[in-house]
XYZ file of C-alpha atoms in Angstrom:
294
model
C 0.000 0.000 0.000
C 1.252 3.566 -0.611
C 1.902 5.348 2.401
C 1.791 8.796 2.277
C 1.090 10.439 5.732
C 2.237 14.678 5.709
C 4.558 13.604 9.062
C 6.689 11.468 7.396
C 7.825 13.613 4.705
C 7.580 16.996 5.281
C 10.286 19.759 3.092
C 10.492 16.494 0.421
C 10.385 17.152 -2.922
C 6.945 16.994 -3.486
C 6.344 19.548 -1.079
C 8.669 21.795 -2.651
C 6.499 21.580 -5.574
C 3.358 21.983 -3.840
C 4.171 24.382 -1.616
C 5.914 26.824 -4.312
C 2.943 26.330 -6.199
C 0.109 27.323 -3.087
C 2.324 29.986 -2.360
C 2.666 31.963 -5.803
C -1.099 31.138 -6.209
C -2.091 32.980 -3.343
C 0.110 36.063 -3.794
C -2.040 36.112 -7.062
C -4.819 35.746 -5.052
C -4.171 38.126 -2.736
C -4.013 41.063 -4.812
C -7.235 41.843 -5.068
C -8.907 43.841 -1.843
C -11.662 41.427 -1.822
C -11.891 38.912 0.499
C -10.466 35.068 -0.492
C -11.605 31.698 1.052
C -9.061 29.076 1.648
C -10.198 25.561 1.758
C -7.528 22.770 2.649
C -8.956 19.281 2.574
C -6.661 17.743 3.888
C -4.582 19.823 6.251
C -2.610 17.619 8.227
C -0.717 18.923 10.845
C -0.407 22.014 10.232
C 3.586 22.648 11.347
C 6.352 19.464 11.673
C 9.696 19.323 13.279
C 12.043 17.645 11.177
C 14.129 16.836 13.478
C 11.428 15.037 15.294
C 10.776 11.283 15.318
C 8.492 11.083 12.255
C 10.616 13.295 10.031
C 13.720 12.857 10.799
C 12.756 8.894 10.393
C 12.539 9.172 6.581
C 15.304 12.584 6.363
C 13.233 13.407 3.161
C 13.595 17.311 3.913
C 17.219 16.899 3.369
C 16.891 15.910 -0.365
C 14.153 18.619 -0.603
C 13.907 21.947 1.217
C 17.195 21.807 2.568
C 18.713 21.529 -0.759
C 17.240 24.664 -1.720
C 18.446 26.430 1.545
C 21.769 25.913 0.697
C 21.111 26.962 -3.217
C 22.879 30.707 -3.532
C 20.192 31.836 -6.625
C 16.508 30.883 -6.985
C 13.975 31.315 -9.582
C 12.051 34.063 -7.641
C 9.274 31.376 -7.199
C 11.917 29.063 -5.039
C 13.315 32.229 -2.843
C 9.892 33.396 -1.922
C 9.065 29.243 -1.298
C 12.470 29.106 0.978
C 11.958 32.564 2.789
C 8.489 31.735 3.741
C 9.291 28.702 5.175
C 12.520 30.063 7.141
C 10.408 32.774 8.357
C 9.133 30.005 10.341
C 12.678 29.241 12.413
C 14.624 31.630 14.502
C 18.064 30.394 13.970
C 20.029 29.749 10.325
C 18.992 26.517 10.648
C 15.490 25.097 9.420
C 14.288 22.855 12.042
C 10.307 23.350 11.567
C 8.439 23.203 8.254
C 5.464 24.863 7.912
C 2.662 22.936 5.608
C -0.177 23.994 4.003
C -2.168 25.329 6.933
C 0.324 27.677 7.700
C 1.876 28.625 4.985
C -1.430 29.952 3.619
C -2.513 31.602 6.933
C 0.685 33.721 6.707
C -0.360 34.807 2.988
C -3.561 35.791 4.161
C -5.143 39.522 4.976
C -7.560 39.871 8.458
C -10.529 39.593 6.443
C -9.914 36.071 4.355
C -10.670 33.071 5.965
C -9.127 29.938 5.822
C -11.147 26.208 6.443
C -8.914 23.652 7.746
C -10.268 19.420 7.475
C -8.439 16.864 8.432
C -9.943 13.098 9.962
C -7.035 11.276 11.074
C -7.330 11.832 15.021
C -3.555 12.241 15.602
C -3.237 14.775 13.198
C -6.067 16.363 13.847
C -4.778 17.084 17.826
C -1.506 18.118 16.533
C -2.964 20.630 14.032
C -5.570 22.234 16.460
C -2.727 22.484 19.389
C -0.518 24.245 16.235
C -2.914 26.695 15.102
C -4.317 27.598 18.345
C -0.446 28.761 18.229
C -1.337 31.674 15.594
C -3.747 33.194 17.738
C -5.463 34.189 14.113
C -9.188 33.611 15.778
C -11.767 33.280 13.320
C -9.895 33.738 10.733
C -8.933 30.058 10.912
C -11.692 26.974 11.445
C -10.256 23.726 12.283
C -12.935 21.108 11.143
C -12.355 17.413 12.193
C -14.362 16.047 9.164
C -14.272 14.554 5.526
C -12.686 16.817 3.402
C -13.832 15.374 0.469
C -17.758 15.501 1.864
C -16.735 18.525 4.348
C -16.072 21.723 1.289
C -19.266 21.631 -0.210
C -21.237 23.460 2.483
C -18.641 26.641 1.919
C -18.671 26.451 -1.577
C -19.097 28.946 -3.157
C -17.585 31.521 -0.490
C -19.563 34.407 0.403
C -17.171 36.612 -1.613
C -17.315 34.349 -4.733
C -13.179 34.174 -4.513
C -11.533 31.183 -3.519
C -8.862 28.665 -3.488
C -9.412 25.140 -2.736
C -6.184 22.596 -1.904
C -6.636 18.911 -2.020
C -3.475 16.779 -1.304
C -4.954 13.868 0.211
C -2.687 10.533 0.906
C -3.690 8.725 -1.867
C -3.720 5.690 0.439
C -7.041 4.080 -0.616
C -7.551 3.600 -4.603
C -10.724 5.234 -4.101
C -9.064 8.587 -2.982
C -8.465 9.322 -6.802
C -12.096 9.383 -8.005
C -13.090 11.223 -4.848
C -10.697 14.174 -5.615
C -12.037 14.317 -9.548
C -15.893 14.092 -8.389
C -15.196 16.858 -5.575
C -13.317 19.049 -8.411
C -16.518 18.261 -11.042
C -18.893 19.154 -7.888
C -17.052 22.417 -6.965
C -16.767 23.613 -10.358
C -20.842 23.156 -10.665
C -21.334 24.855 -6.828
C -18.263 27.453 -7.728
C -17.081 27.710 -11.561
C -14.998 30.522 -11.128
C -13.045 29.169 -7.764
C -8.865 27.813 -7.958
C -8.827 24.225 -7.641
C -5.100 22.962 -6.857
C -5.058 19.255 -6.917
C -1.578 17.747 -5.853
C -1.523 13.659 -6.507
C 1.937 11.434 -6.605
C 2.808 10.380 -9.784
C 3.521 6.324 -8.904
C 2.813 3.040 -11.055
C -0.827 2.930 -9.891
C -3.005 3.991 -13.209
C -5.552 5.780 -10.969
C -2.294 7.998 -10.847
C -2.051 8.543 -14.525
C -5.693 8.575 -15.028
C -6.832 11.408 -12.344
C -4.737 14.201 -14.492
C -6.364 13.211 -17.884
C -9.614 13.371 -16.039
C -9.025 16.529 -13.947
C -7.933 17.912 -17.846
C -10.767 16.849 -19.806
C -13.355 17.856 -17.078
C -12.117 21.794 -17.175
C -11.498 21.901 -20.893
C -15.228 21.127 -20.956
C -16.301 23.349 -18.288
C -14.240 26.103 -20.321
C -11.788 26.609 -17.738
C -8.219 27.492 -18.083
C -5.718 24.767 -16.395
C -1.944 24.440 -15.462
C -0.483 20.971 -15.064
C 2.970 20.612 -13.678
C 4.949 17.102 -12.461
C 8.191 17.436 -10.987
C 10.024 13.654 -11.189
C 13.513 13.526 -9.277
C 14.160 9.379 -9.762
C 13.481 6.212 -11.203
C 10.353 4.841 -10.096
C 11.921 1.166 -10.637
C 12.281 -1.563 -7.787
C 16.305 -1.961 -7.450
C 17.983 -4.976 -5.791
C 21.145 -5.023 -3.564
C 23.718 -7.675 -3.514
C 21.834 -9.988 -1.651
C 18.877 -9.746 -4.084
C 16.668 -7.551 -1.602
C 14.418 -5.823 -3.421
C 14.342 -2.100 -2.363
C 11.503 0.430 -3.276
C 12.357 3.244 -4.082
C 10.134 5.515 -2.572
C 8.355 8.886 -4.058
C 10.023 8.961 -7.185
C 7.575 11.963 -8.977
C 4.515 14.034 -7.997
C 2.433 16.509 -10.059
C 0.030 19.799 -9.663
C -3.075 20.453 -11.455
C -4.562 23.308 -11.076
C -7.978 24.741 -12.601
C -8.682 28.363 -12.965
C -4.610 28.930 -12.307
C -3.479 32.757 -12.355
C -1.986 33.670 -15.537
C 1.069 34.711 -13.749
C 1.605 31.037 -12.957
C 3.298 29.592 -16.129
C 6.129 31.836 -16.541
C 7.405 31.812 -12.900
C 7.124 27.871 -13.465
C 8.820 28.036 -16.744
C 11.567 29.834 -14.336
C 11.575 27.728 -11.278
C 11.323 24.152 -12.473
C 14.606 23.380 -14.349
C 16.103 24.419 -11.301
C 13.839 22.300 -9.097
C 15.375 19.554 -11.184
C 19.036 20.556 -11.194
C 19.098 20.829 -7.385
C 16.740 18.325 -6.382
C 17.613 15.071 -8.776
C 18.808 12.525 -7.377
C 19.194 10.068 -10.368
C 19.441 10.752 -14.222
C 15.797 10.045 -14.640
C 14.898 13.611 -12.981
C 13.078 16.131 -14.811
C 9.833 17.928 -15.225
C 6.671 18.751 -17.291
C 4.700 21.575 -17.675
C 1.364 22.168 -19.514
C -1.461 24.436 -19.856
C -4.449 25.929 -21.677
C -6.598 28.739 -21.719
C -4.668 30.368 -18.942
C-alpha cells in the first residue's frame, strides 16, 4: 500500500512543488482587496519538526527543502518558497516546516478566511494544538471532518473568490475518483473558484488517469488549467547484492490546477529546471509543464 502520511515527509520534494505552487497562487490571489476563502482538505498537521521522530525517520527534507536552503540563486518562485518557510525558524537553521495550513494563513489579509479538514485523530490534535499557536481567531476553522464531503457546504464563499487545496494521501484507490468528483462538484457549486489538486505520480493507473480526467473535465467546463509534475528518480524496484528488493520511494509528484493565475506559467517556466538541477537525485529527474486557456 502507498503510504503517504504529511509527518513522514515533510520539506520532500513533493512539497517543494506543492508548496511553491500554493504559495505563488495565493500572492495572485491576494491582490485583489476582496476577500479570499481558503479551503484545505486535507490539512494535516499544520507545522512538523524535522528533526522530530516522524521526520527525521525518513530525512526526506534533506533531499528537498534543505537543498534549496543551501542553493545561492533561486527562480524568484523558489526564494519566496524558501523565505516563507525560514520565516518560520529563529536560527540559520530550518528545524520546523510549515505545511499547508500555515503557509497559507501567513499569505492571508484579516478579512480572508481559511477552512482547515483533516480526519485522522492524531493529526487532527496536533494541528488544532498548532494553530491555536497563531492566535489568528476566526480567521482560521479547524474542522475534524471529511474533506472530500466537508467543502461543499462553503462552496461557493460568500465573496465568490476562492482557493481550494486537495493533497490527500492517496492511500485508498478510491481517494483518486473522490478528488475528480469533488473538483466536477465544486466547479458546478463554484465555476470561477482555484482548484489545486496535488496527486503522486507512482505506477498505480488511478495515478495517470486522475490528471487526464481533472484535464478533460475543465477543458469542458471552459476553464483554463496548469499541469505541472516534478520527477527527481526512477520509479523502478532496485535490488542489492543480496537480491533484496528495495523500493524506491516517491520517485515523482504533479500539480493540477484549474482556474490557475496567468502569472503562474512563466514563474514555473523559471523555477522548475532548477527544481530539477538541485533536487535530482538520479538521471531520470526532470519535469513537465502544460497548460491551456490560462
Amino acid at each position: 500500500m502507498f503510504s503517504y502520511r504529511h509527518a513522514f515527509h515533510a520539506g520532500n520534494h513533493a512539497d517543494v512543488l506543492k508548496h511553491s505552487m500554493l504559495l505563488a497562487i495565493l500572492q495572485y490571489l491576494t491582490q485583489k482587496e476582496a476577500a479570499l476563502a481558503v479551503l484545505d482538505t486535507h490539512a494535516g498537521a499544520g507545522l512538523y519538526r524535522l528533526d522530530g521522530d516522524y521526520a527525521s525517520t525518513s530525512g526526506e527534507a534533506a533531499d528537498g527543502i534543505l537543498r534549496l536552503e543551501q542553493a545561492e540563486k533561486l527562480a524568484p518562485l523558489l526564494q519566496d518558497y524558501v523565505d516563507a518557510v525560514r520565516s518560520f525558524n529563529a536560527g540559520p537553521r530550518i528545524l520546523a516546516y510549515p505545511g499547508s495550513p500555515f503557509l497559507a494563513q501567513q499569505q492571508l489579509r484579516p478579512h480572508d478566511k481559511l477552512k482547515l479538514f483533516e480526519l485522522h485523530p492524531t493529526d487532527m490534535r496536533s494541528l488544532s494544538g498548532n494553530v491555536a499557536q497563531l492566535e489568528a481567531g476566526r480567521q482560521v476553522q479547524v474542522l475534524h471532518e471529511d474533506g472530500f464531503e466537508g467543502v461543499k457546504k462553503f462552496l461557493p464563499p460568500p465573496s465568490r473568490r476562492g482557493l481550494l487545496l486537495c493533497d490527500p494521501s492517496y492511500e485508498i484507490k478510491t481517494d483518486y475518483m473522490k478528488v475528480a468528483d469533488m473538483v466536477a462538484d465544486g466547479l458546478k457549486r463554484f465555476p470561477t473558484g482555484t482548484y489545486a489538486v496535488w496527486y503522486p505520480i507512482i505506477p498505480r493507473p488511478e495515478a495517470h488517469e486522475l490528471p487526464r480526467r481533472l484535464r478533460t473535465m475543465a477543458t469542458k467546463a471552459g476553464k483554463g488549467w496548469l499541469h505541472a509534475t516534478l520527477t527527481v528518480k526512477s520509479s523502478k524496484i532496485s535490488s542489492n547484492l543480496q537480491g533484496e528488493k528495495k523500493r524506491p520511494g516517491l520517485p515523482a509528484s504533479g500539480m493540477f490546477v484549474v482556474n490557475p493565475p496567468y502569472t503562474l506559467q512563466a514563474q514555473l517556466k523559471a523555477a522548475l529546471p532548477q527544481m530539477v538541477e538541485l533536487l535530482r537525485q538520479d538521471s531520470n529527474a526532470g519535469f513537465t509543464l502544460e497548460s491551456a486557456g490560462v
